[in-house]
Short mmCIF file of C-alpha atoms in Angstrom, two decimals:
data_model
loop_
_atom_site.label_atom_id
_atom_site.label_comp_id
_atom_site.label_asym_id
_atom_site.label_seq_id
_atom_site.Cartn_x
_atom_site.Cartn_y
_atom_site.Cartn_z
CA MET A 1 34.22 26.34 -17.67
CA ALA A 2 36.31 23.72 -19.46
CA ALA A 3 36.37 21.47 -16.39
CA GLU A 4 32.58 21.65 -16.05
CA LEU A 5 32.18 20.86 -19.76
CA VAL A 6 34.41 17.78 -19.49
CA GLU A 7 32.57 16.65 -16.36
CA ALA A 8 29.19 17.04 -18.08
CA MET A 9 30.38 15.01 -21.08
CA ASN A 10 31.62 12.21 -18.80
CA MET A 11 28.24 12.16 -17.05
CA VAL A 12 26.45 11.89 -20.39
CA LYS A 13 28.58 8.91 -21.42
CA SER A 14 27.40 6.98 -18.34
CA PHE A 15 23.69 7.63 -19.02
CA ARG A 16 21.25 4.91 -20.00
CA VAL A 17 18.90 5.18 -22.98
CA SER A 18 16.03 6.40 -20.80
CA ASP A 19 18.25 9.11 -19.27
CA LEU A 20 19.40 10.28 -22.69
CA GLN A 21 15.83 10.39 -23.99
CA THR A 22 14.68 12.39 -20.94
CA LEU A 23 17.51 14.90 -21.38
CA LEU A 24 16.92 15.33 -25.12
CA THR A 25 13.16 15.76 -24.61
CA SER A 26 13.69 18.43 -21.96
CA MET A 27 15.92 20.36 -24.39
CA GLY A 28 13.47 20.01 -27.28
CA ARG A 29 15.50 17.48 -29.31
CA SER A 30 14.50 14.23 -30.97
CA LYS A 31 14.74 11.15 -28.72
CA SER A 32 14.56 8.48 -31.44
CA GLY A 33 17.50 6.31 -32.48
CA LEU A 34 19.96 3.83 -31.06
CA LYS A 35 21.98 4.52 -27.93
CA GLN A 36 25.10 5.53 -29.84
CA ASP A 37 23.03 8.03 -31.83
CA LEU A 38 21.51 9.44 -28.65
CA VAL A 39 24.94 9.76 -26.99
CA GLY A 40 26.42 11.54 -30.02
CA ARG A 41 23.42 13.87 -30.27
CA THR A 42 23.64 14.72 -26.57
CA LEU A 43 27.41 15.33 -26.67
CA ARG A 44 27.01 17.70 -29.63
CA LEU A 45 24.28 19.48 -27.71
CA VAL A 46 26.58 19.90 -24.70
CA GLN A 47 29.45 21.21 -26.84
CA LYS A 48 27.45 23.65 -28.95
CA GLU A 49 24.69 24.83 -26.64
CA TYR A 50 26.25 24.60 -23.19
CA SER A 51 24.18 26.46 -20.59
CA PRO A 52 23.55 26.40 -16.82
CA GLU A 53 20.10 24.92 -17.45
CA LEU A 54 21.59 22.03 -19.47
CA LEU A 55 24.26 21.43 -16.81
CA LEU A 56 21.59 21.35 -14.08
CA ASN A 57 19.53 18.77 -16.00
CA ILE A 58 22.60 16.60 -16.54
CA ARG A 59 23.56 16.77 -12.85
CA GLN A 60 20.02 15.91 -11.73
CA LEU A 61 19.87 12.87 -14.02
CA TYR A 62 23.33 11.77 -12.94
CA GLU A 63 22.57 12.10 -9.22
CA SER A 64 19.24 10.31 -9.63
CA ARG A 65 21.06 7.30 -11.07
CA PHE A 66 24.12 7.52 -8.78
CA PRO A 67 22.78 9.11 -5.60
CA LYS A 68 26.06 8.65 -3.69
CA ALA A 69 28.42 9.57 -6.49
CA ALA A 70 29.03 12.99 -4.94
CA THR A 71 30.95 11.37 -2.07
CA ALA A 72 32.82 8.74 -4.12
CA GLY A 73 35.97 8.83 -6.15
CA TRP A 74 38.91 11.15 -6.48
CA GLY A 75 37.72 13.77 -8.98
CA ALA A 76 39.06 17.30 -8.59
CA SER A 77 35.55 18.60 -7.95
CA ARG A 78 35.15 16.09 -5.09
CA ARG A 79 38.25 17.20 -3.18
CA PRO A 80 37.50 18.31 0.39
CA PRO A 81 37.63 22.12 0.72
CA ASP A 82 40.27 22.07 3.45
CA THR A 83 42.69 19.87 1.47
CA PRO A 84 45.90 21.47 0.17
CA PRO A 85 46.14 21.38 -3.63
CA HIS A 86 49.54 19.61 -3.66
CA PRO A 87 49.74 16.87 -1.03
CA GLN A 88 52.99 15.34 0.05
CA GLN A 89 54.37 12.27 -1.73
CA GLY A 90 53.48 8.93 -0.21
CA THR A 91 50.21 10.10 1.35
CA ASP A 92 48.07 10.30 -1.79
CA TYR A 93 45.84 7.84 -3.62
CA LEU A 94 45.08 7.51 -7.30
CA ASN A 95 45.00 10.72 -9.36
CA GLY A 96 47.20 12.40 -6.71
CA LEU A 97 44.39 13.06 -4.26
CA PRO A 98 45.15 12.90 -0.52
CA LYS A 99 44.50 9.75 1.46
CA PRO A 100 41.39 10.29 3.61
CA PRO A 101 41.40 9.15 7.23
CA ALA A 102 38.64 6.64 6.52
CA PRO A 103 36.95 5.42 3.33
CA SER A 104 33.81 7.23 2.33
CA PRO A 105 30.47 5.48 2.87
CA ALA A 106 29.97 4.83 -0.85
CA THR A 107 33.35 3.14 -1.39
CA ALA A 108 33.05 1.18 1.86
CA GLU A 109 29.86 -0.44 0.60
CA ILE A 110 31.51 -1.83 -2.54
CA LYS A 111 32.27 -5.48 -1.84
CA LEU A 112 34.34 -7.75 -4.02
CA ALA A 113 33.40 -11.39 -4.40
CA PRO A 114 35.56 -13.80 -2.36
CA LEU A 115 37.87 -15.98 -4.44
CA PRO A 116 38.55 -19.61 -3.43
CA PHE A 117 42.24 -19.50 -4.40
CA TYR A 118 42.88 -16.22 -2.51
CA GLN A 119 42.60 -15.56 1.22
CA THR A 120 42.64 -11.84 2.08
CA LEU A 121 45.09 -11.10 4.89
CA GLU A 122 45.00 -7.29 4.88
CA THR A 123 43.41 -4.51 2.85
CA LEU A 124 46.08 -2.08 1.67
CA LEU A 125 43.73 0.14 -0.35
CA PRO A 126 39.91 -0.20 -0.15
CA PRO A 127 37.92 -0.16 -3.42
CA THR A 128 38.27 3.38 -4.73
CA GLU A 129 36.84 4.79 -7.91
CA LEU A 130 38.94 5.71 -10.94
CA ILE A 131 38.14 9.30 -11.94
CA ALA A 132 38.75 10.63 -15.44
CA GLN A 133 40.83 13.82 -15.47
CA ASN A 134 39.91 14.90 -19.02
CA GLY A 135 37.93 13.84 -22.06
CA GLU A 136 40.61 11.52 -23.45
CA LYS A 137 39.81 7.87 -24.07
CA LEU A 138 42.91 6.64 -22.20
CA GLN A 139 43.32 7.79 -18.62
CA ASP A 140 46.28 7.42 -16.23
CA SER A 141 45.49 7.09 -12.51
CA PRO A 142 48.52 7.11 -10.17
CA CYS A 143 48.65 5.67 -6.67
CA ALA A 144 51.30 5.56 -3.94
CA PHE A 145 51.39 3.28 -0.89
CA GLU A 146 53.83 1.84 1.62
CA LEU A 147 54.16 -1.61 3.14
CA THR A 148 54.61 -2.03 6.87
CA ALA A 149 57.48 -4.01 8.38
CA SER A 150 55.19 -6.93 9.31
CA GLN A 151 53.78 -7.08 5.78
CA VAL A 152 57.26 -7.15 4.31
CA GLU A 153 58.18 -10.02 6.65
CA GLN A 154 55.11 -12.02 5.61
CA ILE A 155 56.07 -11.73 1.95
CA ARG A 156 59.75 -12.54 2.50
CA ASN A 157 59.17 -15.52 4.79
CA CYS A 158 56.40 -17.22 2.79
CA ARG A 159 56.98 -20.32 0.74
CA GLU A 160 57.24 -20.45 -3.04
CA LEU A 161 54.42 -22.06 -4.99
CA ARG A 162 56.80 -22.34 -7.93
CA PRO A 163 59.92 -20.38 -8.95
CA SER A 164 59.37 -16.60 -8.61
CA LEU A 165 55.77 -17.12 -7.42
CA MET A 166 55.21 -16.53 -3.71
CA SER A 167 52.29 -17.82 -1.65
CA VAL A 168 51.80 -14.36 -0.05
CA GLN A 169 51.23 -11.65 -2.63
CA VAL A 170 50.11 -8.07 -3.09
CA VAL A 171 47.34 -8.11 -5.70
CA LEU A 172 45.40 -5.43 -7.54
CA ARG A 173 41.66 -6.03 -8.02
CA ILE A 174 39.39 -4.00 -10.32
CA CYS A 175 35.58 -4.09 -10.45
CA TYR A 176 32.57 -1.99 -11.42
CA THR A 177 31.54 0.84 -9.12
CA ASP A 178 28.26 -0.66 -7.93
CA ALA A 179 27.37 -0.91 -4.26
CA THR A 180 24.07 -2.72 -4.80
CA SER A 181 25.60 -6.21 -5.01
CA VAL A 182 28.82 -8.17 -4.60
CA GLN A 183 31.12 -7.41 -7.54
CA GLU A 184 33.21 -9.81 -9.60
CA ASP A 185 36.60 -8.79 -10.96
CA GLN A 186 36.14 -6.80 -14.16
CA TYR A 187 38.86 -5.09 -16.20
CA PRO A 188 38.26 -1.80 -18.02
CA PRO A 189 39.19 -1.62 -21.72
CA SER A 190 42.84 -1.06 -22.65
CA ILE A 191 44.10 -1.76 -19.15
CA ALA A 192 47.80 -1.55 -18.29
CA VAL A 193 49.43 -1.51 -14.86
CA LYS A 194 52.84 0.05 -14.18
CA VAL A 195 54.56 -0.58 -10.84
CA ASN A 196 57.62 1.53 -9.99
CA GLN A 197 58.06 2.39 -13.70
CA PHE A 198 57.83 -1.28 -14.78
CA TYR A 199 54.86 -2.77 -16.59
CA CYS A 200 53.52 -5.83 -14.80
CA HIS A 201 51.81 -8.81 -16.38
CA VAL A 202 48.05 -8.59 -16.95
CA PRO A 203 46.17 -11.79 -17.95
CA GLY A 204 45.59 -11.91 -21.70
CA TYR A 205 42.68 -13.13 -23.78
CA TYR A 206 41.63 -16.75 -24.13
CA PRO A 207 41.50 -17.74 -27.82
CA SER A 208 38.08 -18.84 -29.02
CA ASN A 209 37.66 -21.94 -31.19
CA LYS A 210 34.13 -20.98 -32.26
CA PRO A 211 33.81 -18.83 -35.41
CA GLY A 212 32.37 -15.38 -34.81
CA VAL A 213 32.94 -15.49 -31.02
CA GLU A 214 35.25 -12.85 -29.60
CA PRO A 215 38.10 -13.98 -27.32
CA ARG A 216 37.31 -13.68 -23.62
CA ARG A 217 39.64 -12.17 -21.06
CA PRO A 218 39.88 -13.79 -17.63
CA CYS A 219 39.46 -11.09 -14.99
CA ARG A 220 41.43 -12.16 -11.94
CA PRO A 221 43.62 -10.39 -9.35
CA ILE A 222 46.82 -8.92 -10.80
CA ASN A 223 49.94 -9.97 -8.91
CA ILE A 224 52.25 -6.93 -8.53
CA THR A 225 54.60 -8.44 -5.90
CA PRO A 226 57.66 -9.02 -8.17
CA TRP A 227 57.85 -5.30 -9.00
CA LEU A 228 57.41 -3.97 -5.45
CA GLN A 229 60.13 -2.64 -3.16
CA LEU A 230 60.03 -5.06 -0.26
CA SER A 231 60.79 -2.41 2.32
CA THR A 232 59.07 0.53 3.93
CA ALA A 233 59.86 2.67 0.89
CA THR A 234 57.06 4.17 -1.21
CA ASN A 235 55.71 2.07 -4.08
CA ARG A 236 54.07 3.86 -6.99
CA ILE A 237 51.40 2.36 -9.23
CA THR A 238 49.89 3.81 -12.40
CA VAL A 239 46.73 2.24 -13.84
CA THR A 240 46.04 3.04 -17.50
CA TRP A 241 42.41 2.40 -18.42
CA GLY A 242 39.91 3.13 -21.18
CA ASN A 243 37.32 5.78 -20.36
CA PHE A 244 34.20 4.65 -22.23
CA GLY A 245 31.45 5.67 -19.82
CA LYS A 246 31.58 2.86 -17.26
CA ARG A 247 32.83 3.41 -13.72
CA TYR A 248 35.51 1.22 -12.12
CA CYS A 249 37.04 0.77 -8.66
CA VAL A 250 40.55 -0.35 -7.74
CA GLY A 251 41.66 -2.07 -4.54
CA LEU A 252 44.97 -3.39 -3.20
CA TYR A 253 45.12 -6.47 -0.96
CA LEU A 254 47.69 -8.63 0.79
CA VAL A 255 46.55 -12.21 0.13
CA ARG A 256 47.59 -15.80 0.62
CA VAL A 257 47.36 -17.92 -2.53
CA PHE A 258 46.20 -21.55 -2.43
CA THR A 259 46.86 -24.28 -4.96
CA ALA A 260 44.34 -26.78 -6.33
CA ALA A 261 45.87 -29.49 -4.12
CA GLU A 262 45.33 -27.37 -0.99
CA LEU A 263 41.70 -26.68 -1.91
CA PHE A 264 41.19 -30.39 -2.51
CA THR A 265 42.52 -31.11 0.98
CA GLN A 266 40.02 -28.64 2.42
CA LEU A 267 37.23 -30.27 0.41
CA LYS A 268 38.08 -33.76 1.73
CA HIS A 269 38.18 -32.59 5.34
CA PHE A 270 35.12 -30.36 5.48
CA SER A 271 32.69 -31.28 2.68
CA VAL A 272 31.96 -35.00 2.33
CA GLU A 273 28.33 -36.14 2.10
CA SER A 274 27.70 -39.31 4.10
CA THR A 275 26.48 -42.54 2.54
CA GLU A 276 23.17 -42.37 4.43
CA ARG A 277 22.47 -38.82 3.24
CA CYS A 278 23.23 -39.85 -0.36
CA ARG A 279 20.75 -42.74 -0.13
CA GLU A 280 18.10 -40.41 1.28
CA ARG A 281 18.65 -38.09 -1.67
CA ILE A 282 18.20 -40.99 -4.10
CA GLN A 283 15.01 -42.14 -2.38
CA ASP A 284 13.61 -38.59 -2.49
CA LYS A 285 14.17 -38.39 -6.24
CA LEU A 286 12.67 -41.83 -6.91
CA ARG A 287 9.74 -41.57 -4.47
CA PHE A 288 6.40 -42.38 -6.12
CA ASP A 289 4.31 -39.33 -6.94
CA PRO A 290 0.59 -40.13 -7.36
CA GLU A 291 0.02 -36.91 -9.30
CA SER A 292 2.69 -37.73 -11.86
CA GLU A 293 1.79 -39.75 -14.93
CA ILE A 294 5.31 -41.16 -15.24
CA ALA A 295 6.76 -43.40 -12.53
CA THR A 296 10.57 -43.50 -12.30
CA THR A 297 11.95 -46.77 -10.98
CA GLY A 298 15.67 -46.12 -11.45
CA LEU A 299 18.28 -43.51 -12.32
CA CYS A 300 21.36 -44.29 -14.42
CA VAL A 301 24.59 -42.58 -13.37
CA SER A 302 27.81 -42.74 -15.39
CA LEU A 303 31.12 -43.45 -13.68
CA ILE A 304 32.94 -41.48 -16.39
CA CYS A 305 33.87 -37.86 -15.63
CA PRO A 306 32.19 -35.46 -18.11
CA LEU A 307 35.24 -33.17 -17.96
CA VAL A 308 38.05 -35.50 -19.05
CA LYS A 309 36.08 -38.59 -20.22
CA MET A 310 37.96 -40.81 -17.75
CA ARG A 311 36.82 -42.91 -14.82
CA LEU A 312 35.95 -40.85 -11.75
CA GLY A 313 38.58 -40.66 -9.03
CA VAL A 314 36.86 -38.44 -6.44
CA PRO A 315 33.14 -37.98 -7.29
CA CYS A 316 31.98 -34.46 -6.60
CA ARG A 317 28.65 -32.61 -6.97
CA VAL A 318 27.16 -29.20 -6.27
CA LEU A 319 24.62 -29.10 -3.43
CA THR A 320 22.25 -26.85 -5.39
CA CYS A 321 22.19 -29.06 -8.53
CA ALA A 322 19.22 -31.39 -9.05
CA HIS A 323 21.12 -34.19 -10.83
CA LEU A 324 23.01 -37.08 -9.23
CA GLN A 325 25.73 -37.23 -11.90
CA CYS A 326 29.17 -36.40 -10.48
CA PHE A 327 32.41 -35.02 -11.89
CA ASP A 328 35.99 -35.50 -10.72
CA ALA A 329 36.92 -33.04 -7.96
CA VAL A 330 40.67 -33.02 -8.70
CA PHE A 331 40.29 -32.19 -12.39
CA PHE A 332 37.57 -29.62 -11.65
CA LEU A 333 39.80 -27.71 -9.21
CA GLN A 334 42.81 -27.89 -11.53
CA MET A 335 40.81 -26.50 -14.45
CA ASN A 336 39.45 -23.62 -12.35
CA GLU A 337 42.96 -22.84 -11.12
CA LYS A 338 44.04 -22.26 -14.73
CA LYS A 339 40.78 -20.83 -16.09
CA PRO A 340 38.31 -19.87 -13.34
CA THR A 341 34.72 -20.39 -14.47
CA TRP A 342 33.22 -22.29 -11.49
CA THR A 343 30.45 -23.79 -13.61
CA CYS A 344 28.97 -27.28 -13.22
CA PRO A 345 30.11 -29.40 -16.20
CA VAL A 346 26.86 -31.39 -16.10
CA CYS A 347 24.16 -28.68 -16.08
CA ASP A 348 26.19 -25.45 -16.66
CA LYS A 349 24.87 -23.84 -13.47
CA PRO A 350 27.11 -21.93 -11.03
CA ALA A 351 29.32 -24.23 -8.96
CA PRO A 352 31.09 -22.14 -6.29
CA PHE A 353 33.70 -23.86 -4.16
CA GLU A 354 31.73 -23.47 -0.92
CA LEU A 355 28.85 -25.53 -2.40
CA LEU A 356 30.97 -28.46 -3.63
CA THR A 357 30.60 -31.79 -1.84
CA ILE A 358 32.11 -35.26 -2.28
CA ASP A 359 29.58 -38.06 -2.82
CA GLY A 360 30.32 -40.67 -0.15
CA LEU A 361 28.08 -43.38 -1.66
CA LEU A 362 29.55 -43.10 -5.14
CA SER A 363 33.04 -43.17 -3.64
CA GLU A 364 32.30 -46.61 -2.15
CA ILE A 365 30.76 -47.79 -5.42
CA LEU A 366 33.91 -46.84 -7.32
CA LYS A 367 35.98 -48.95 -4.93
CA GLU A 368 33.70 -51.98 -5.40
CA THR A 369 33.46 -51.80 -9.19
CA GLU A 370 36.46 -51.74 -11.52
CA ASP A 371 35.14 -52.84 -14.92
CA VAL A 372 31.79 -51.00 -14.79
CA GLU A 373 31.19 -47.63 -16.46
CA GLU A 374 27.56 -47.11 -15.47
CA ILE A 375 25.28 -47.95 -12.54
CA GLU A 376 21.60 -47.64 -11.78
CA TYR A 377 20.19 -46.27 -8.53
CA LEU A 378 16.99 -48.02 -7.39
CA ALA A 379 14.04 -46.64 -5.46
CA ASP A 380 15.11 -48.16 -2.13
CA GLY A 381 18.50 -46.39 -2.26
CA SER A 382 20.41 -49.44 -3.47
CA TRP A 383 22.24 -49.72 -6.77
CA ARG A 384 23.16 -52.26 -9.40
CA PRO A 385 25.88 -52.25 -12.09
CA ILE A 386 24.96 -52.00 -15.76
CA ARG A 387 27.17 -54.31 -17.81
CA GLU A 388 28.11 -53.87 -21.44
CA GLU A 389 25.96 -56.86 -22.40
CA GLU A 390 22.87 -55.16 -21.00
CA LYS A 391 23.64 -51.98 -22.96
CA GLU A 392 23.98 -53.91 -26.22
CA ARG A 393 20.80 -55.87 -25.53
CA SER A 394 18.82 -52.75 -24.72
CA SER A 395 20.10 -50.93 -27.81
CA THR A 396 19.22 -53.79 -30.23
CA PRO A 397 15.45 -53.94 -31.10
CA GLU A 398 13.86 -57.38 -30.89
CA CYS A 399 11.64 -57.46 -34.03
CA PRO A 400 10.58 -60.53 -36.12
CA LEU A 401 12.19 -60.84 -39.52
CA LEU A 402 9.88 -60.14 -42.45
CA ASP A 403 10.16 -61.85 -45.86
CA ILE A 404 9.56 -59.06 -48.34
CA SER A 405 9.25 -61.57 -51.20
CA SER A 406 5.88 -62.75 -49.80
CA PRO A 407 2.90 -60.78 -51.20
CA GLU A 408 1.12 -60.86 -47.83
CA ALA A 409 4.10 -59.26 -46.06
CA ASN A 410 3.13 -55.72 -47.01
CA GLY A 411 -0.61 -56.21 -46.86
CA HIS A 412 -1.12 -56.75 -50.64
CA SER A 413 -3.05 -59.56 -52.23
CA PRO A 414 -1.26 -61.91 -54.63
CA ALA A 415 -1.06 -60.89 -58.29
CA ARG A 416 -4.14 -61.81 -60.27
CA SER A 417 -4.12 -63.27 -63.77
CA SER A 418 -5.91 -61.76 -66.73
CA SER A 419 -8.81 -64.16 -66.23
CA ASN A 420 -9.29 -62.83 -62.69
CA GLN A 421 -9.26 -59.24 -64.00
CA SER A 422 -12.02 -60.08 -66.45
CA GLY A 423 -14.21 -61.46 -63.68
CA ALA A 424 -13.60 -65.23 -63.88
CA ALA A 425 -12.85 -66.87 -60.55
CA ALA A 426 -9.59 -68.81 -60.37
CA PRO A 427 -9.63 -72.25 -58.76
CA SER A 428 -8.09 -72.33 -55.31
CA THR A 429 -5.21 -74.70 -54.71
CA GLY A 430 -3.41 -75.92 -51.63
CA THR A 431 -0.14 -74.22 -52.51
CA SER A 432 0.30 -70.60 -53.57
CA ALA A 433 2.08 -69.80 -56.80
CA PRO A 434 5.48 -68.12 -56.52
CA ALA A 435 5.41 -64.33 -56.75
CA ALA A 436 6.37 -62.82 -60.07
CA VAL A 437 9.47 -60.65 -60.09
CA VAL A 438 9.83 -57.74 -62.51
CA ASP A 439 13.23 -56.22 -63.23
CA LEU A 440 12.59 -52.49 -63.40
CA THR A 441 16.11 -51.76 -64.62
CA GLU A 442 15.64 -53.47 -67.94
CA ASP A 443 14.63 -51.37 -70.94
CA THR A 444 11.20 -52.00 -72.45
CA PHE A 445 12.30 -51.50 -76.01
CA SER A 446 15.09 -54.06 -75.69
CA GLU A 447 12.49 -56.64 -74.63
CA GLU A 448 10.24 -55.82 -77.62
CA GLU A 449 13.15 -56.09 -80.04
CA GLU A 450 14.17 -59.47 -78.62
CA GLY A 451 10.61 -60.88 -78.63
CA GLY A 452 9.67 -59.54 -82.07
CA GLY A 453 6.61 -57.75 -80.79
CA GLY A 454 4.22 -60.79 -81.40
CA GLY A 455 2.56 -63.54 -79.40
CA ALA A 456 0.03 -63.64 -76.63
CA GLY A 457 1.66 -60.73 -74.88
CA GLU A 458 0.42 -58.36 -77.59
CA SER A 459 -3.19 -59.35 -77.08
CA GLU A 460 -2.98 -58.69 -73.38
CA ASP A 461 -1.33 -55.34 -74.01
CA THR A 462 -4.07 -54.46 -76.44
CA ASP A 463 -6.77 -55.20 -73.86
CA ASP A 464 -4.99 -53.16 -71.23
CA SER A 465 -4.34 -50.24 -73.56
CA GLN A 466 -8.07 -49.64 -73.93
CA ASP A 467 -8.39 -48.76 -70.22
CA SER A 468 -5.01 -47.13 -69.54
CA PRO A 469 -2.79 -44.63 -71.41
CA PRO A 470 0.26 -45.92 -73.25
CA PRO A 471 3.43 -46.25 -71.15
CA LYS A 472 6.09 -43.57 -71.26
CA LYS A 473 9.33 -44.19 -73.07
CA GLY A 474 12.12 -45.66 -71.00
CA ARG A 475 9.80 -47.27 -68.44
CA CYS A 476 8.45 -50.82 -68.28
CA ARG A 477 4.90 -51.70 -67.41
CA TYR A 478 4.09 -53.83 -64.44
CA ASP A 479 1.02 -55.03 -62.60
CA LYS A 480 -0.07 -52.54 -59.94
CA ASP A 481 -0.85 -55.39 -57.52
CA LEU A 482 2.70 -56.69 -57.43
CA VAL A 483 4.45 -56.35 -54.07
CA THR A 484 6.98 -53.52 -53.72
CA ALA A 485 9.89 -53.77 -51.26
CA TYR A 486 9.57 -50.78 -48.88
#
C-alpha cells in the first residue's frame, strides 16, 4: 500500500498541466490555478482519498504520456518476476537491480548527442533511468561495474593531456529520459557523484555578470577515472540526485579526449572551403534580383575577429549561416573547450563542429593585406581593401557651411523698420543693411534705468503697445522678424 502510494505521488509530480486538470476533473475537483497549485491539490487528493479508481486514473494518464515507461528503469515494481530479490555483488546496476542480459527497448532508444572533444570507445553502461525509491527529495542510486583487462590497459598506456588528466577516461553522462530525440547532457538538481566512497568533481556554476540572471551550470561528461580501481576489481558508484518530477538517465562510457589543438588539426585537414567555392558564394549573394527594390553592389567584411577583437588568424564560418563574416577558428575552439556553447559569435545560431569550415579566399586575403581591417566583396567575386581614409571620408558629411547671421539663411526676410510696418515702402539700395543683433541675456529694466525712459524709443513702444500686450517682467522685447539661430 505504501509503495503504491509513493509510486502514485511520483507519477503525479511528472504530470503536465493538462494531465493534472484531467485527473482533477475526473475526481470532481477544481482544475483552476497554476501548475504548483494543481500539483499540491492532486498530491493532497492522493494522500487523503487514495482509492483503486484514483490509482487507475493516475496509471492511465502516466502510461499515455510515457507509453514505454513500464519497460524502462530499475524501479522495484519493474523487476522481472524470475529475478532473485538480493542479487550478487558486482552484477547489479543502479538501485541494486540485476544487470539484464540486454538493454530494454526503451533505454536502447535513448541517444546522447555526440561531443566533439570526446570520442566514444566503448559503452560500459547504456543510458539507464534513475528510479526514486521513496518520496524523499534526495535520492541515492548505486551502481557497480567492472573494467576488463583491455580497458585497463587502454587507460594505463594512454598519454597525459596535462598532469593527472589522461586522454582515455571513464566518464559519466546524465540526460533526460526522452527517446523522441537526441539528448544533450543535463544534470538533475543537487547532483553528487561518489566513486568508491570518494566524492568526485562535478562542474560548478558559471558566475553571471548580468543582474537578475541566475548562474548557469555547464552540463558535460563527469570524469571519474582518478577514483577508479584500475584493475578487474569491482568499482562502485553512487549518484545522489534531486527528485523533483523529471526523469533522468545515466550512462558510463570509455572515451578518448581531444584537445582544441587536435580538433583544429582535423578542421584544417578535412574542412577547408576552396577559393572558387567562396567566390561562387559571394556572387550568389550579390547577384541582381529584378524583383528586389534594393540592389546590393558590395558586401563589407571585417578582418577583426568578433570574439577577441584581434586580427583574424584562421578565418572560420558555419556552413548553415547566411553571413560571410568569419571568426577565428583557434580562439573559437579554445573557448568551447573551456565553456562549451557551440554558438556562432556573429549571428548566435548553433555552430556545431561538424559544420565549421575554413574560408580559403579570406585566408589568402589575410596574407596579402597587413594594414587593412576591412574589405569589400564585389559582385564579380573580387574584393578591394577599405582604407582608413575612405572610412573617415564616408563618415564625414559633405554639407555647405551656412552663415546664420544672414537673415536669408533661415528663410526669413530682413527686419523691417517702423515706416515699413506702417505701410510706407522703403527705398531699395544696392547693399543690404547689417542685421540687428539683440542680446536676450540683458535685463530690460537695466536698459530703461540707463536710458532714462525717454526719447524716440518711447514713442515706438507706445505705438506697439496699442496692438500687443505689455511685455512680461524679466524679458526683453524684440522684433518677431529677426533671425533666430536654430
